[in-house]
Amino acid sequence: MSALFTRRLTAPALGLAAALVLTACSNPTDGGTTEVAATTGARTKINLGPDQKRITTGKVDSIAAKVPAEIRKRGTLEIVASSGSAAPLTFHATDNKTVIGVEPDIAHLVADVLGLEPRINTVSWENIFIGLDSGKYDAGFSNITVTEERKEKYDFAPYRKDDLAFEAKKGSGLKVAGPEDVAGKTVAVDTGTNQEKLLVEWSKENEKAGREPVNIKYYQNVSDTNLAVASGRIDLYLGPNPTAAYRVATAGKTEIVGTYSGAGATLQGLIAATTKKDNGLVEPLAEALNEVIDNGTYAQVLKRWGLSEESVEKSDINPPGLPKTNK
């Protein structure tokens, strides 16, 4: 049994995000693949096996020299990511132990530029931040959204757009375009995320307007959330758009019924490499990201995972993020 708790609570106005179109297929001869198509119609076959043949790039001495001395001396970049399965962001290969996805690939590219050996550490979501706070991990690459509240404790170097999706049982007939569309609905969301913050804001907005609040549910395991949505036990799940689109294609039991910017109604959300505030690492991280954006390897990685439409043109340190109060 999974741990589940409920509270009656909301989230801002929808900004449409480009949804991925994914078609899944299994190929036993190459360890398993999934075919991915962006909205442009181009198709990419994703390698799900442990031998990833990752895209690489060269060290840039001028950027590597800016890495804090302690990390340079150690020779490794201690990367932290969520242990939850979230294809195509971070998940396990067909051997059930090799960590793969767009997040690890981008982290590897950054480590290449910095001349460091990347070490991916997977932990529960809350332990990502505990580990960054303690200095156990150098940087988080785990679909972490830039928010104004988080900027008080962390520094950010963005590398992807943050788009969210409302996922419902296939054929539900639901459409989500604003707070009124989730009034009185049962919606699952992951605790401690910007999705939760947005949903809570929407619930409050509904109550102020005299509508029913959102019945927000939390599941301990991703598989339990997915089952609850697919079975119609709950109305909706709000989470990252790439993972929702992947699930829609591979399982075929759900559909995306609305999309939304991870930073609210008026701002494009951004996903960023995350470090403890003022630890000296964010500048070389941003420069490394800009290097791979400029040399084309970044675009190759996004294309490899069918996420080209989530690309950013530049990594600016600590850009505006989800406001503390979404007004």
mmCIF file of C-alpha atoms in Angstrom:
data_model
loop_
_atom_site.group_PDB
_atom_site.id
_atom_site.type_symbol
_atom_site.label_atom_id
_atom_site.label_comp_id
_atom_site.label_asym_id
_atom_site.label_seq_id
_atom_site.Cartn_x
_atom_site.Cartn_y
_atom_site.Cartn_z
ATOM 1 C CA MET A 1 0.000 0.000 0.000
ATOM 2 C CA SER A 2 1.258 3.472 -0.786
ATOM 3 C CA ALA A 3 1.119 6.327 1.657
ATOM 4 C CA LEU A 4 -1.462 8.855 0.504
ATOM 5 C CA PHE A 5 -2.768 11.990 2.113
ATOM 6 C CA THR A 6 -5.279 14.583 1.012
ATOM 7 C CA ARG A 7 -5.963 18.234 1.539
ATOM 8 C CA ARG A 8 -8.611 20.533 0.126
ATOM 9 C CA LEU A 9 -6.802 23.406 -1.323
ATOM 10 C CA THR A 10 -5.344 25.486 -5.903
ATOM 11 C CA ALA A 11 -2.878 27.329 -8.921
ATOM 12 C CA PRO A 12 -2.431 30.676 -12.194
ATOM 13 C CA ALA A 13 -3.673 31.003 -15.864
ATOM 14 C CA LEU A 14 -2.505 28.517 -18.459
ATOM 15 C CA GLY A 15 0.231 29.291 -20.933
ATOM 16 C CA LEU A 16 0.157 26.708 -23.677
ATOM 17 C CA ALA A 17 3.269 24.585 -23.931
ATOM 18 C CA ALA A 18 4.265 22.464 -26.896
ATOM 19 C CA ALA A 19 3.384 18.875 -26.056
ATOM 20 C CA LEU A 20 5.600 16.053 -27.176
ATOM 21 C CA VAL A 21 4.195 13.408 -29.456
ATOM 22 C CA LEU A 22 5.610 10.019 -28.519
ATOM 23 C CA THR A 23 5.146 6.602 -30.065
ATOM 24 C CA ALA A 24 6.532 3.647 -28.164
ATOM 25 C CA CYS A 25 7.926 0.472 -29.631
ATOM 26 C CA SER A 26 10.077 -2.308 -28.281
ATOM 27 C CA ASN A 27 13.056 -3.683 -30.123
ATOM 28 C CA PRO A 28 14.650 -6.667 -28.324
ATOM 29 C CA THR A 29 17.675 -6.653 -30.610
ATOM 30 C CA ASP A 30 18.984 -3.351 -29.291
ATOM 31 C CA GLY A 31 17.983 -3.591 -25.646
ATOM 32 C CA GLY A 32 14.700 -1.722 -26.118
ATOM 33 C CA THR A 33 13.888 1.555 -27.821
ATOM 34 C CA THR A 34 11.188 4.175 -27.823
ATOM 35 C CA GLU A 35 10.460 6.224 -30.900
ATOM 36 C CA VAL A 36 9.896 9.921 -30.259
ATOM 37 C CA ALA A 37 8.335 12.472 -32.552
ATOM 38 C CA ALA A 38 8.322 16.215 -31.906
ATOM 39 C CA THR A 39 5.435 18.357 -33.119
ATOM 40 C CA THR A 40 7.468 19.108 -36.253
ATOM 41 C CA GLY A 41 6.964 15.498 -37.325
ATOM 42 C CA ALA A 42 10.638 14.487 -37.114
ATOM 43 C CA ARG A 43 11.128 11.146 -35.375
ATOM 44 C CA THR A 44 13.914 10.026 -33.061
ATOM 45 C CA LYS A 45 14.511 6.537 -31.693
ATOM 46 C CA ILE A 46 15.487 6.594 -28.011
ATOM 47 C CA ASN A 47 17.977 4.053 -26.734
ATOM 48 C CA LEU A 48 16.730 2.558 -23.462
ATOM 49 C CA GLY A 49 19.675 0.216 -22.959
ATOM 50 C CA PRO A 50 22.551 0.637 -20.490
ATOM 51 C CA ASP A 51 25.095 1.338 -23.249
ATOM 52 C CA GLN A 52 24.009 4.900 -23.923
ATOM 53 C CA LYS A 53 26.780 6.092 -26.241
ATOM 54 C CA ARG A 54 26.253 9.562 -24.794
ATOM 55 C CA ILE A 55 27.072 12.692 -26.750
ATOM 56 C CA THR A 56 30.312 14.183 -25.458
ATOM 57 C CA THR A 57 32.261 17.409 -25.750
ATOM 58 C CA GLY A 58 35.733 18.675 -24.877
ATOM 59 C CA LYS A 59 37.121 20.345 -21.781
ATOM 60 C CA VAL A 60 37.396 24.139 -21.859
ATOM 61 C CA ASP A 61 40.320 25.109 -19.649
ATOM 62 C CA SER A 62 39.221 28.707 -19.086
ATOM 63 C CA ILE A 63 35.857 27.554 -17.730
ATOM 64 C CA ALA A 64 37.255 24.598 -15.801
ATOM 65 C CA ALA A 65 39.648 26.954 -13.993
ATOM 66 C CA LYS A 66 36.652 28.708 -12.399
ATOM 67 C CA VAL A 67 35.447 25.556 -10.627
ATOM 68 C CA PRO A 68 36.018 25.806 -6.851
ATOM 69 C CA ALA A 69 39.422 24.374 -5.879
ATOM 70 C CA GLU A 70 37.974 21.643 -3.673
ATOM 71 C CA ILE A 71 35.954 20.207 -6.553
ATOM 72 C CA ARG A 72 38.839 20.530 -9.027
ATOM 73 C CA LYS A 73 41.127 18.684 -6.619
ATOM 74 C CA ARG A 74 38.565 15.918 -6.117
ATOM 75 C CA GLY A 75 38.159 15.539 -9.883
ATOM 76 C CA THR A 76 34.495 14.594 -9.782
ATOM 77 C CA LEU A 77 31.246 16.490 -10.168
ATOM 78 C CA GLU A 78 28.824 15.068 -7.619
ATOM 79 C CA ILE A 79 25.450 15.330 -9.343
ATOM 80 C CA VAL A 80 22.177 14.646 -7.555
ATOM 81 C CA ALA A 81 18.919 13.604 -9.186
ATOM 82 C CA SER A 82 15.611 12.163 -8.103
ATOM 83 C CA SER A 83 15.408 8.410 -7.677
ATOM 84 C CA GLY A 84 11.842 8.363 -8.986
ATOM 85 C CA SER A 85 11.329 6.996 -12.490
ATOM 86 C CA ALA A 86 10.563 9.956 -14.762
ATOM 87 C CA ALA A 87 11.227 9.071 -18.391
ATOM 88 C CA PRO A 88 12.520 10.768 -20.487
ATOM 89 C CA LEU A 89 14.018 13.051 -17.799
ATOM 90 C CA THR A 90 15.751 10.674 -15.371
ATOM 91 C CA PHE A 91 15.028 6.949 -15.214
ATOM 92 C CA HIS A 92 16.701 3.544 -15.340
ATOM 93 C CA ALA A 93 17.810 1.694 -18.442
ATOM 94 C CA THR A 94 16.658 -1.807 -19.283
ATOM 95 C CA ASP A 95 19.230 -3.224 -16.840
ATOM 96 C CA ASN A 96 17.294 -1.482 -14.017
ATOM 97 C CA LYS A 97 20.443 0.145 -12.638
ATOM 98 C CA THR A 98 21.997 2.487 -15.214
ATOM 99 C CA VAL A 99 20.629 6.026 -14.815
ATOM 100 C CA ILE A 100 19.680 7.525 -18.184
ATOM 101 C CA GLY A 101 17.655 10.424 -19.552
ATOM 102 C CA VAL A 102 18.013 13.991 -20.760
ATOM 103 C CA GLU A 103 19.003 15.271 -17.308
ATOM 104 C CA PRO A 104 21.991 12.899 -16.909
ATOM 105 C CA ASP A 105 23.041 13.593 -20.512
ATOM 106 C CA ILE A 106 23.141 17.361 -19.955
ATOM 107 C CA ALA A 107 24.975 16.856 -16.653
ATOM 108 C CA HIS A 108 27.572 14.726 -18.449
ATOM 109 C CA LEU A 109 28.082 17.438 -21.082
ATOM 110 C CA VAL A 110 28.653 20.060 -18.364
ATOM 111 C CA ALA A 111 31.121 17.779 -16.582
ATOM 112 C CA ASP A 112 32.985 17.288 -19.871
ATOM 113 C CA VAL A 113 33.466 21.050 -20.264
ATOM 114 C CA LEU A 114 34.637 21.325 -16.655
ATOM 115 C CA GLY A 115 37.068 18.424 -17.050
ATOM 116 C CA LEU A 116 35.396 16.475 -14.245
ATOM 117 C CA GLU A 117 34.121 12.927 -13.905
ATOM 118 C CA PRO A 118 30.329 13.034 -13.497
ATOM 119 C CA ARG A 119 28.889 10.949 -10.673
ATOM 120 C CA ILE A 120 25.105 10.630 -10.665
ATOM 121 C CA ASN A 121 23.607 10.153 -7.183
ATOM 122 C CA THR A 122 19.887 9.346 -7.073
ATOM 123 C CA VAL A 123 17.907 10.154 -3.932
ATOM 124 C CA SER A 124 14.341 11.015 -2.934
ATOM 125 C CA TRP A 125 13.176 14.495 -3.987
ATOM 126 C CA GLU A 126 13.516 16.115 -0.554
ATOM 127 C CA ASN A 127 17.001 14.668 -0.096
ATOM 128 C CA ILE A 128 18.185 16.482 -3.222
ATOM 129 C CA PHE A 129 17.974 19.764 -1.329
ATOM 130 C CA ILE A 130 19.225 18.337 1.967
ATOM 131 C CA GLY A 131 22.284 17.035 0.116
ATOM 132 C CA LEU A 132 22.883 20.368 -1.623
ATOM 133 C CA ASP A 133 22.519 22.212 1.695
ATOM 134 C CA SER A 134 25.109 19.997 3.388
ATOM 135 C CA GLY A 135 27.551 20.134 0.484
ATOM 136 C CA LYS A 136 27.303 16.380 -0.072
ATOM 137 C CA TYR A 137 26.337 17.065 -3.682
ATOM 138 C CA ASP A 138 27.681 19.800 -5.944
ATOM 139 C CA ALA A 139 24.777 20.316 -8.319
ATOM 140 C CA GLY A 140 21.242 19.137 -8.869
ATOM 141 C CA PHE A 141 20.177 18.138 -12.387
ATOM 142 C CA SER A 142 16.681 16.897 -11.655
ATOM 143 C CA ASN A 143 14.013 18.933 -13.442
ATOM 144 C CA ILE A 144 14.348 21.615 -10.739
ATOM 145 C CA THR A 145 12.328 24.739 -11.511
ATOM 146 C CA VAL A 146 13.675 28.207 -10.783
ATOM 147 C CA THR A 147 11.455 29.843 -8.152
ATOM 148 C CA GLU A 148 11.900 33.078 -6.231
ATOM 149 C CA GLU A 149 11.603 31.195 -2.950
ATOM 150 C CA ARG A 150 14.317 28.705 -3.892
ATOM 151 C CA LYS A 151 16.605 31.523 -5.012
ATOM 152 C CA GLU A 152 16.955 32.529 -1.364
ATOM 153 C CA LYS A 153 18.938 29.328 -0.712
ATOM 154 C CA TYR A 154 20.193 28.196 -4.124
ATOM 155 C CA ASP A 155 21.809 29.478 -7.302
ATOM 156 C CA PHE A 156 20.494 28.449 -10.710
ATOM 157 C CA ALA A 157 21.923 27.959 -14.205
ATOM 158 C CA PRO A 158 18.970 27.193 -16.541
ATOM 159 C CA TYR A 159 19.150 24.603 -19.307
ATOM 160 C CA ARG A 160 15.543 23.777 -20.314
ATOM 161 C CA LYS A 161 12.091 25.289 -20.454
ATOM 162 C CA ASP A 162 9.712 24.102 -17.768
ATOM 163 C CA ASP A 163 6.322 23.120 -19.120
ATOM 164 C CA LEU A 164 3.714 21.233 -17.092
ATOM 165 C CA ALA A 165 0.796 19.041 -18.123
ATOM 166 C CA PHE A 166 -2.532 17.969 -16.706
ATOM 167 C CA GLU A 167 -2.950 14.248 -17.356
ATOM 168 C CA ALA A 168 -6.307 12.433 -17.207
ATOM 169 C CA LYS A 169 -7.732 9.015 -18.010
ATOM 170 C CA LYS A 170 -8.068 8.539 -21.748
ATOM 171 C CA GLY A 171 -11.495 9.607 -22.939
ATOM 172 C CA SER A 172 -12.201 11.595 -19.774
ATOM 173 C CA GLY A 173 -13.589 14.546 -21.734
ATOM 174 C CA LEU A 174 -11.783 16.932 -19.375
ATOM 175 C CA LYS A 175 -10.073 20.097 -20.592
ATOM 176 C CA VAL A 176 -7.990 22.340 -18.352
ATOM 177 C CA ALA A 177 -7.480 25.949 -19.414
ATOM 178 C CA GLY A 178 -7.782 27.743 -16.081
ATOM 179 C CA PRO A 179 -8.511 27.445 -12.347
ATOM 180 C CA GLU A 180 -12.241 26.994 -12.855
ATOM 181 C CA ASP A 181 -11.576 23.764 -14.769
ATOM 182 C CA VAL A 182 -10.094 22.054 -11.699
ATOM 183 C CA ALA A 183 -12.606 23.401 -9.155
ATOM 184 C CA GLY A 184 -13.923 20.456 -7.167
ATOM 185 C CA LYS A 185 -11.689 18.033 -9.069
ATOM 186 C CA THR A 186 -9.370 15.501 -7.416
ATOM 187 C CA VAL A 187 -5.847 16.238 -8.609
ATOM 188 C CA ALA A 188 -2.619 14.458 -7.676
ATOM 189 C CA VAL A 189 0.662 16.339 -7.487
ATOM 190 C CA ASP A 190 4.118 15.681 -6.038
ATOM 191 C CA THR A 191 4.837 17.372 -2.724
ATOM 192 C CA GLY A 192 7.525 20.057 -2.501
ATOM 193 C CA THR A 193 7.361 20.873 -6.218
ATOM 194 C CA ASN A 194 6.492 24.041 -8.077
ATOM 195 C CA GLN A 195 3.523 22.100 -9.491
ATOM 196 C CA GLU A 196 2.175 21.798 -5.960
ATOM 197 C CA LYS A 197 2.645 25.514 -5.337
ATOM 198 C CA LEU A 198 0.799 26.380 -8.529
ATOM 199 C CA LEU A 199 -2.046 23.991 -7.777
ATOM 200 C CA VAL A 200 -2.459 25.361 -4.265
ATOM 201 C CA GLU A 201 -2.627 28.890 -5.683
ATOM 202 C CA TRP A 202 -5.362 27.825 -8.098
ATOM 203 C CA SER A 203 -7.350 26.255 -5.287
ATOM 204 C CA LYS A 204 -7.214 29.474 -3.278
ATOM 205 C CA GLU A 205 -8.239 31.416 -6.367
ATOM 206 C CA ASN A 206 -11.250 29.153 -6.823
ATOM 207 C CA GLU A 207 -12.338 29.617 -3.227
ATOM 208 C CA LYS A 208 -12.064 33.406 -3.503
ATOM 209 C CA ALA A 209 -14.277 33.241 -6.593
ATOM 210 C CA GLY A 210 -16.880 31.168 -4.749
ATOM 211 C CA ARG A 211 -15.970 27.944 -6.523
ATOM 212 C CA GLU A 212 -15.025 24.630 -4.924
ATOM 213 C CA PRO A 213 -11.354 24.174 -3.970
ATOM 214 C CA VAL A 214 -9.173 21.508 -5.524
ATOM 215 C CA ASN A 215 -9.078 18.161 -3.744
ATOM 216 C CA ILE A 216 -5.296 17.661 -3.779
ATOM 217 C CA LYS A 217 -3.861 14.183 -3.294
ATOM 218 C CA TYR A 218 -0.294 13.005 -2.751
ATOM 219 C CA TYR A 219 1.012 9.524 -3.526
ATOM 220 C CA GLN A 220 4.261 8.111 -2.228
ATOM 221 C CA ASN A 221 5.121 6.231 -5.420
ATOM 222 C CA VAL A 222 4.950 7.313 -9.064
ATOM 223 C CA SER A 223 3.432 3.969 -10.036
ATOM 224 C CA ASP A 224 0.562 4.510 -7.606
ATOM 225 C CA THR A 225 -0.111 7.972 -9.050
ATOM 226 C CA ASN A 226 -0.092 6.615 -12.593
ATOM 227 C CA LEU A 227 -2.482 3.796 -11.664
ATOM 228 C CA ALA A 228 -4.864 6.203 -9.928
ATOM 229 C CA VAL A 229 -5.041 8.427 -13.037
ATOM 230 C CA ALA A 230 -5.299 5.594 -15.562
ATOM 231 C CA SER A 231 -8.054 3.884 -13.578
ATOM 232 C CA GLY A 232 -10.043 7.104 -13.140
ATOM 233 C CA ARG A 233 -9.770 6.906 -9.361
ATOM 234 C CA ILE A 234 -8.636 10.528 -9.468
ATOM 235 C CA ASP A 235 -9.463 13.125 -12.084
ATOM 236 C CA LEU A 236 -6.045 14.553 -12.935
ATOM 237 C CA TYR A 237 -2.322 14.524 -12.297
ATOM 238 C CA LEU A 238 -0.252 17.695 -12.638
ATOM 239 C CA GLY A 239 3.398 17.068 -13.456
ATOM 240 C CA PRO A 240 6.187 17.718 -15.976
ATOM 241 C CA ASN A 241 4.954 17.767 -19.572
ATOM 242 C CA PRO A 242 7.730 15.493 -20.936
ATOM 243 C CA THR A 243 6.967 12.674 -18.493
ATOM 244 C CA ALA A 244 3.226 12.953 -19.082
ATOM 245 C CA ALA A 245 3.688 12.800 -22.854
ATOM 246 C CA TYR A 246 5.995 9.806 -22.511
ATOM 247 C CA ARG A 247 3.457 7.988 -20.342
ATOM 248 C CA VAL A 248 0.594 8.779 -22.727
ATOM 249 C CA ALA A 249 2.516 7.126 -25.552
ATOM 250 C CA THR A 250 3.982 4.135 -23.756
ATOM 251 C CA ALA A 251 0.958 3.108 -21.673
ATOM 252 C CA GLY A 252 -1.858 4.462 -23.851
ATOM 253 C CA LYS A 253 -4.256 4.755 -20.916
ATOM 254 C CA THR A 254 -4.110 8.509 -20.300
ATOM 255 C CA GLU A 255 -4.151 11.774 -22.229
ATOM 256 C CA ILE A 256 -2.891 15.325 -21.783
ATOM 257 C CA VAL A 257 -5.847 17.653 -21.265
ATOM 258 C CA GLY A 258 -4.032 20.943 -20.595
ATOM 259 C CA THR A 259 -0.555 22.465 -20.456
ATOM 260 C CA TYR A 260 0.927 25.212 -18.338
ATOM 261 C CA SER A 261 4.167 27.150 -17.767
ATOM 262 C CA GLY A 262 6.031 26.074 -14.629
ATOM 263 C CA ALA A 263 6.524 29.721 -13.624
ATOM 264 C CA GLY A 264 2.917 30.802 -13.755
ATOM 265 C CA ALA A 265 0.620 32.798 -15.994
ATOM 266 C CA THR A 266 3.005 35.468 -17.265
ATOM 267 C CA LEU A 267 6.470 33.880 -17.170
ATOM 268 C CA GLN A 268 8.096 30.967 -18.998
ATOM 269 C CA GLY A 269 9.282 28.466 -16.408
ATOM 270 C CA LEU A 270 12.899 27.307 -16.495
ATOM 271 C CA ILE A 271 14.626 24.118 -15.372
ATOM 272 C CA ALA A 272 18.105 24.711 -13.988
ATOM 273 C CA ALA A 273 21.277 23.210 -12.607
ATOM 274 C CA THR A 274 20.992 23.963 -8.903
ATOM 275 C CA THR A 275 23.766 24.655 -6.391
ATOM 276 C CA LYS A 276 24.014 25.820 -2.819
ATOM 277 C CA LYS A 277 23.912 29.608 -2.803
ATOM 278 C CA ASP A 278 27.262 31.392 -3.151
ATOM 279 C CA ASN A 279 29.342 28.193 -3.256
ATOM 280 C CA GLY A 280 31.187 29.457 -6.339
ATOM 281 C CA LEU A 281 29.958 26.795 -8.758
ATOM 282 C CA VAL A 282 27.044 28.439 -10.547
ATOM 283 C CA GLU A 283 29.206 30.648 -12.787
ATOM 284 C CA PRO A 284 31.230 27.787 -14.329
ATOM 285 C CA LEU A 285 28.037 25.731 -14.625
ATOM 286 C CA ALA A 286 26.338 28.508 -16.603
ATOM 287 C CA GLU A 287 29.434 29.045 -18.754
ATOM 288 C CA ALA A 288 29.657 25.304 -19.430
ATOM 289 C CA LEU A 289 25.998 25.247 -20.443
ATOM 290 C CA ASN A 290 26.509 28.198 -22.765
ATOM 291 C CA GLU A 291 29.523 26.441 -24.270
ATOM 292 C CA VAL A 292 27.494 23.327 -25.148
ATOM 293 C CA ILE A 293 24.605 25.478 -26.399
ATOM 294 C CA ASP A 294 27.032 27.272 -28.714
ATOM 295 C CA ASN A 295 28.898 24.179 -29.915
ATOM 296 C CA GLY A 296 25.712 22.275 -30.787
ATOM 297 C CA THR A 297 26.056 19.283 -28.458
ATOM 298 C CA TYR A 298 23.232 20.585 -26.254
ATOM 299 C CA ALA A 299 20.855 20.588 -29.223
ATOM 300 C CA GLN A 300 21.941 17.037 -30.087
ATOM 301 C CA VAL A 301 21.081 15.857 -26.569
ATOM 302 C CA LEU A 302 17.634 17.464 -26.596
ATOM 303 C CA LYS A 303 16.896 16.022 -30.034
ATOM 304 C CA ARG A 304 18.025 12.606 -28.819
ATOM 305 C CA TRP A 305 15.270 12.654 -26.195
ATOM 306 C CA GLY A 306 12.613 14.368 -28.319
ATOM 307 C CA LEU A 307 12.787 17.585 -26.292
ATOM 308 C CA SER A 308 14.089 20.075 -28.849
ATOM 309 C CA GLU A 309 11.182 22.424 -28.222
ATOM 310 C CA GLU A 310 12.300 22.846 -24.600
ATOM 311 C CA SER A 311 15.646 24.359 -25.568
ATOM 312 C CA VAL A 312 16.893 27.690 -24.211
ATOM 313 C CA GLU A 313 19.092 30.113 -26.139
ATOM 314 C CA LYS A 314 21.284 31.000 -23.177
ATOM 315 C CA SER A 315 21.891 30.068 -19.548
ATOM 316 C CA ASP A 316 21.540 33.233 -17.458
ATOM 317 C CA ILE A 317 22.377 32.899 -13.773
ATOM 318 C CA ASN A 318 19.386 33.241 -11.415
ATOM 319 C CA PRO A 319 16.739 34.451 -13.902
ATOM 320 C CA PRO A 320 13.227 35.427 -12.738
ATOM 321 C CA GLY A 321 11.350 32.381 -11.464
ATOM 322 C CA LEU A 322 7.965 31.320 -10.151
ATOM 323 C CA PRO A 323 6.854 34.171 -7.854
ATOM 324 C CA LYS A 324 6.368 33.579 -4.145
ATOM 325 C CA THR A 325 2.777 34.685 -4.574
ATOM 326 C CA ASN A 326 1.375 33.989 -7.986
ATOM 327 C CA LYS A 327 -0.472 37.226 -8.714
#
